[in-house]
């Protein structure tokens, strides 16, 4: 059975009438950031006026629930951001930096299953009935020590803030409450910050994402 890209289903659910382009970016934790940069490229060079960037992952379908060292680190979530065309003076994307390193795949990946099984008990060790659907990918394989040396976890976020001489109240993180929600991490955290008043229109935000592949990137943007 071919893998179905869920992205083209979203315009249908939103009631879009002109068949807008919709596609999926598979980059795990850095996926939203890659989508944000892609949206800017579509607007700046492709004549797009509005681009909806969605970061969503159901990581509970990928984790090995018998591996307590990794399953407790992840959560399911979704978030979205509307990017709109504007004049050059109002452009809110100041700078970005994107990279990938295929040699690091062995440290963080979820390979596609070569042989699907019809046995409902052939699962990822979760409680029966949860997650509701099995993923076409195998369970997440993570070398925590190697990934820790590179990924932007809480300790590294704190270290970067210290180097930039940023006080803790200007650093946004929701890892303690929501764990790692992969592609949804950035939009989810940003939404919480905006709702709480921590982020206001016109403020400058530095954001970064590190995901499977390995892929990573960063961007400095103006909110609102």
Tab-separated table of C-alpha atoms in Angstrom:
chain	number	residue	atom	x	y	z
A	1	UNK	CA	0.000	0.000	0.000
A	2	UNK	CA	1.388	3.391	-0.976
A	3	UNK	CA	1.981	5.982	1.700
A	4	UNK	CA	-0.607	8.772	1.510
A	5	UNK	CA	0.643	12.336	1.906
A	6	UNK	CA	-1.807	13.966	4.364
A	7	UNK	CA	-0.951	17.525	3.310
A	8	UNK	CA	-3.308	17.710	0.263
A	9	UNK	CA	-6.200	16.728	2.520
A	10	UNK	CA	-5.874	19.926	4.549
A	11	UNK	CA	-7.126	22.351	1.823
A	12	UNK	CA	-10.150	20.092	1.416
A	13	UNK	CA	-10.920	20.265	5.125
A	14	UNK	CA	-10.433	24.057	5.053
A	15	UNK	CA	-12.845	24.419	2.140
A	16	UNK	CA	-10.284	25.820	-0.310
A	17	UNK	CA	-11.709	26.069	-3.838
A	18	UNK	CA	-8.643	26.699	-6.040
A	19	UNK	CA	-6.592	23.554	-5.345
A	20	UNK	CA	-3.667	25.331	-3.657
A	21	UNK	CA	-0.300	23.614	-3.517
A	22	UNK	CA	0.069	21.501	-0.403
A	23	UNK	CA	2.936	19.176	0.461
A	24	UNK	CA	4.628	17.463	3.372
A	25	UNK	CA	8.142	18.047	4.710
A	26	UNK	CA	9.535	15.091	6.632
A	27	UNK	CA	12.222	16.501	8.893
A	28	UNK	CA	10.867	15.806	12.396
A	29	UNK	CA	11.836	18.508	14.899
A	30	UNK	CA	13.212	20.872	12.263
A	31	UNK	CA	10.215	20.386	9.949
A	32	UNK	CA	8.329	23.519	10.978
A	33	UNK	CA	11.387	25.698	10.540
A	34	UNK	CA	12.014	24.250	7.074
A	35	UNK	CA	8.365	24.913	6.249
A	36	UNK	CA	8.684	28.499	7.442
A	37	UNK	CA	11.699	29.142	5.215
A	38	UNK	CA	9.990	27.386	2.288
A	39	UNK	CA	6.928	29.593	2.718
A	40	UNK	CA	9.102	32.682	2.515
A	41	UNK	CA	10.702	31.401	-0.703
A	42	UNK	CA	7.270	30.750	-2.231
A	43	UNK	CA	6.176	34.285	-1.373
A	44	UNK	CA	9.351	36.108	-2.336
A	45	UNK	CA	9.996	34.245	-5.574
A	46	UNK	CA	6.821	32.402	-6.448
A	47	UNK	CA	4.141	35.038	-6.185
A	48	UNK	CA	2.271	33.377	-3.317
A	49	UNK	CA	0.241	35.685	-1.057
A	50	UNK	CA	-0.668	33.399	1.833
A	51	UNK	CA	1.063	30.242	3.033
A	52	UNK	CA	-0.174	28.158	5.965
A	53	UNK	CA	2.701	26.366	7.679
A	54	UNK	CA	1.631	23.480	9.908
A	55	UNK	CA	3.846	21.569	12.285
A	56	UNK	CA	2.240	18.338	13.478
A	57	UNK	CA	3.530	15.000	14.712
A	58	UNK	CA	2.010	12.010	16.493
A	59	UNK	CA	5.240	10.725	17.975
A	60	UNK	CA	3.394	8.203	20.156
A	61	UNK	CA	3.064	6.090	17.000
A	62	UNK	CA	6.819	5.953	16.518
A	63	UNK	CA	8.272	5.461	19.974
A	64	UNK	CA	9.087	2.104	21.487
A	65	UNK	CA	6.873	2.026	24.587
A	66	UNK	CA	9.107	-0.625	26.138
A	67	UNK	CA	12.089	1.763	25.978
A	68	UNK	CA	11.593	4.074	28.936
A	69	UNK	CA	14.769	5.907	28.029
A	70	UNK	CA	13.157	7.481	24.950
A	71	UNK	CA	9.354	7.099	25.013
A	72	UNK	CA	8.889	9.539	27.914
A	73	UNK	CA	10.746	12.273	26.044
A	74	UNK	CA	8.154	12.763	23.288
A	75	UNK	CA	4.563	13.996	22.945
A	76	UNK	CA	1.862	14.512	20.295
A	77	UNK	CA	0.896	18.028	19.184
A	78	UNK	CA	0.133	20.336	16.270
A	79	UNK	CA	0.482	24.037	15.573
A	80	UNK	CA	0.206	26.381	12.597
A	81	UNK	CA	1.316	29.799	11.437
A	82	UNK	CA	-0.012	31.916	8.582
A	83	UNK	CA	2.720	33.635	6.545
A	84	UNK	CA	1.561	36.483	4.310
A	85	UNK	CA	3.085	38.584	1.540
A	86	UNK	CA	4.096	42.156	2.389
A	87	UNK	CA	6.308	44.929	1.107
A	88	UNK	CA	10.055	44.729	1.615
A	89	UNK	CA	10.045	47.138	4.568
A	90	UNK	CA	7.655	44.878	6.490
A	91	UNK	CA	9.414	41.598	5.698
A	92	UNK	CA	9.701	39.742	9.014
A	93	UNK	CA	12.247	37.076	8.054
A	94	UNK	CA	15.625	38.672	8.677
A	95	UNK	CA	18.029	35.756	8.247
A	96	UNK	CA	18.080	31.954	8.280
A	97	UNK	CA	20.595	29.110	8.230
A	98	UNK	CA	19.793	25.518	7.171
A	99	UNK	CA	21.916	22.356	7.119
A	100	UNK	CA	21.768	18.561	6.923
A	101	UNK	CA	24.186	15.714	7.602
A	102	UNK	CA	23.188	12.278	6.351
A	103	UNK	CA	26.036	10.617	8.221
A	104	UNK	CA	24.223	11.395	11.459
A	105	UNK	CA	21.148	9.378	10.484
A	106	UNK	CA	22.364	6.424	12.530
A	107	UNK	CA	22.038	8.495	15.688
A	108	UNK	CA	18.389	9.564	15.211
A	109	UNK	CA	15.984	7.936	12.764
A	110	UNK	CA	12.740	6.051	12.200
A	111	UNK	CA	13.176	3.861	9.130
A	112	UNK	CA	10.298	2.889	6.834
A	113	UNK	CA	9.139	-0.660	7.476
A	114	UNK	CA	10.021	-2.947	4.591
A	115	UNK	CA	7.511	-5.642	5.495
A	116	UNK	CA	4.206	-4.587	6.971
A	117	UNK	CA	2.507	-7.091	9.238
A	118	UNK	CA	-1.237	-7.629	9.497
A	119	UNK	CA	-0.887	-8.967	13.008
A	120	UNK	CA	-2.537	-6.383	15.333
A	121	UNK	CA	-0.334	-7.582	18.188
A	122	UNK	CA	2.808	-6.715	16.232
A	123	UNK	CA	2.906	-3.216	17.715
A	124	UNK	CA	5.317	-0.802	19.312
A	125	UNK	CA	4.759	-2.077	22.831
A	126	UNK	CA	2.017	0.424	23.633
A	127	UNK	CA	-1.164	-0.262	25.562
A	128	UNK	CA	-3.600	-2.036	23.240
A	129	UNK	CA	-5.634	0.523	21.300
A	130	UNK	CA	-3.143	3.353	21.814
A	131	UNK	CA	-1.814	4.771	19.624
A	132	UNK	CA	-4.867	4.244	17.380
A	133	UNK	CA	-2.973	3.514	14.170
A	134	UNK	CA	0.382	1.955	13.537
A	135	UNK	CA	2.924	4.022	11.701
A	136	UNK	CA	4.520	2.833	8.438
A	137	UNK	CA	7.816	3.691	10.123
A	138	UNK	CA	9.720	1.648	12.646
A	139	UNK	CA	10.166	2.897	16.207
A	140	UNK	CA	12.459	5.854	16.781
A	141	UNK	CA	16.068	4.818	17.172
A	142	UNK	CA	18.068	7.378	19.124
A	143	UNK	CA	21.602	7.413	20.418
A	144	UNK	CA	20.897	9.790	23.265
A	145	UNK	CA	24.527	10.515	24.067
A	146	UNK	CA	25.413	11.408	20.474
A	147	UNK	CA	22.251	13.452	19.913
A	148	UNK	CA	22.750	15.286	23.199
A	149	UNK	CA	26.134	16.457	21.971
A	150	UNK	CA	24.426	18.272	19.116
A	151	UNK	CA	20.707	18.870	19.639
A	152	UNK	CA	19.280	22.054	21.197
A	153	UNK	CA	17.869	20.580	24.383
A	154	UNK	CA	17.165	22.593	27.531
A	155	UNK	CA	20.753	22.661	28.758
A	156	UNK	CA	22.069	23.832	25.413
A	157	UNK	CA	19.280	26.415	25.150
A	158	UNK	CA	20.414	27.773	28.504
A	159	UNK	CA	24.055	27.782	27.353
A	160	UNK	CA	23.180	29.705	24.166
A	161	UNK	CA	21.164	32.210	26.168
A	162	UNK	CA	24.108	32.740	28.487
A	163	UNK	CA	26.468	33.307	25.556
A	164	UNK	CA	24.041	35.837	24.055
A	165	UNK	CA	23.665	37.430	27.491
A	166	UNK	CA	19.902	36.903	27.461
A	167	UNK	CA	18.076	36.795	30.796
A	168	UNK	CA	16.033	33.639	31.470
A	169	UNK	CA	12.727	35.518	31.138
A	170	UNK	CA	13.510	36.116	27.459
A	171	UNK	CA	14.078	32.428	26.728
A	172	UNK	CA	11.029	30.389	25.704
A	173	UNK	CA	10.830	26.655	26.347
A	174	UNK	CA	7.920	24.306	27.079
A	175	UNK	CA	9.848	21.045	27.316
A	176	UNK	CA	8.967	20.624	30.973
A	177	UNK	CA	5.219	20.721	30.281
A	178	UNK	CA	4.852	19.224	26.808
A	179	UNK	CA	8.068	17.257	26.282
A	180	UNK	CA	9.482	17.084	22.727
A	181	UNK	CA	6.590	17.452	20.272
A	182	UNK	CA	8.809	17.301	17.186
A	183	UNK	CA	7.584	19.489	14.301
A	184	UNK	CA	4.951	21.046	16.579
A	185	UNK	CA	7.467	22.227	19.193
A	186	UNK	CA	8.146	25.687	17.739
A	187	UNK	CA	4.565	26.702	16.819
A	188	UNK	CA	3.213	25.247	20.069
A	189	UNK	CA	5.738	27.128	22.182
A	190	UNK	CA	5.205	30.330	20.192
A	191	UNK	CA	1.426	30.095	20.564
A	192	UNK	CA	1.726	29.715	24.336
A	193	UNK	CA	4.120	32.661	24.504
A	194	UNK	CA	1.823	34.908	22.435
A	195	UNK	CA	-1.258	33.983	24.461
A	196	UNK	CA	0.550	34.671	27.726
A	197	UNK	CA	1.857	38.017	26.489
A	198	UNK	CA	5.473	36.945	26.612
A	199	UNK	CA	5.803	37.562	22.866
A	200	UNK	CA	4.264	40.726	21.433
A	201	UNK	CA	3.890	42.093	17.881
A	202	UNK	CA	7.060	43.725	16.604
A	203	UNK	CA	9.414	41.719	18.799
A	204	UNK	CA	12.363	39.850	17.306
A	205	UNK	CA	12.553	36.083	17.849
A	206	UNK	CA	15.497	33.739	17.356
A	207	UNK	CA	14.403	30.142	16.830
A	208	UNK	CA	16.161	26.874	16.014
A	209	UNK	CA	15.224	23.273	15.263
A	210	UNK	CA	17.150	20.016	15.097
A	211	UNK	CA	15.585	16.898	13.616
A	212	UNK	CA	16.031	13.445	12.181
A	213	UNK	CA	18.110	12.966	9.090
A	214	UNK	CA	20.013	14.775	10.554
A	215	UNK	CA	18.625	18.201	9.649
A	216	UNK	CA	18.850	21.492	11.506
A	217	UNK	CA	18.305	25.173	11.026
A	218	UNK	CA	17.714	28.521	12.650
A	219	UNK	CA	15.959	31.760	11.793
A	220	UNK	CA	15.556	35.262	13.182
A	221	UNK	CA	12.092	36.703	12.582
A	222	UNK	CA	9.907	39.598	13.638
A	223	UNK	CA	6.601	38.529	15.132
A	224	UNK	CA	3.369	40.063	13.879
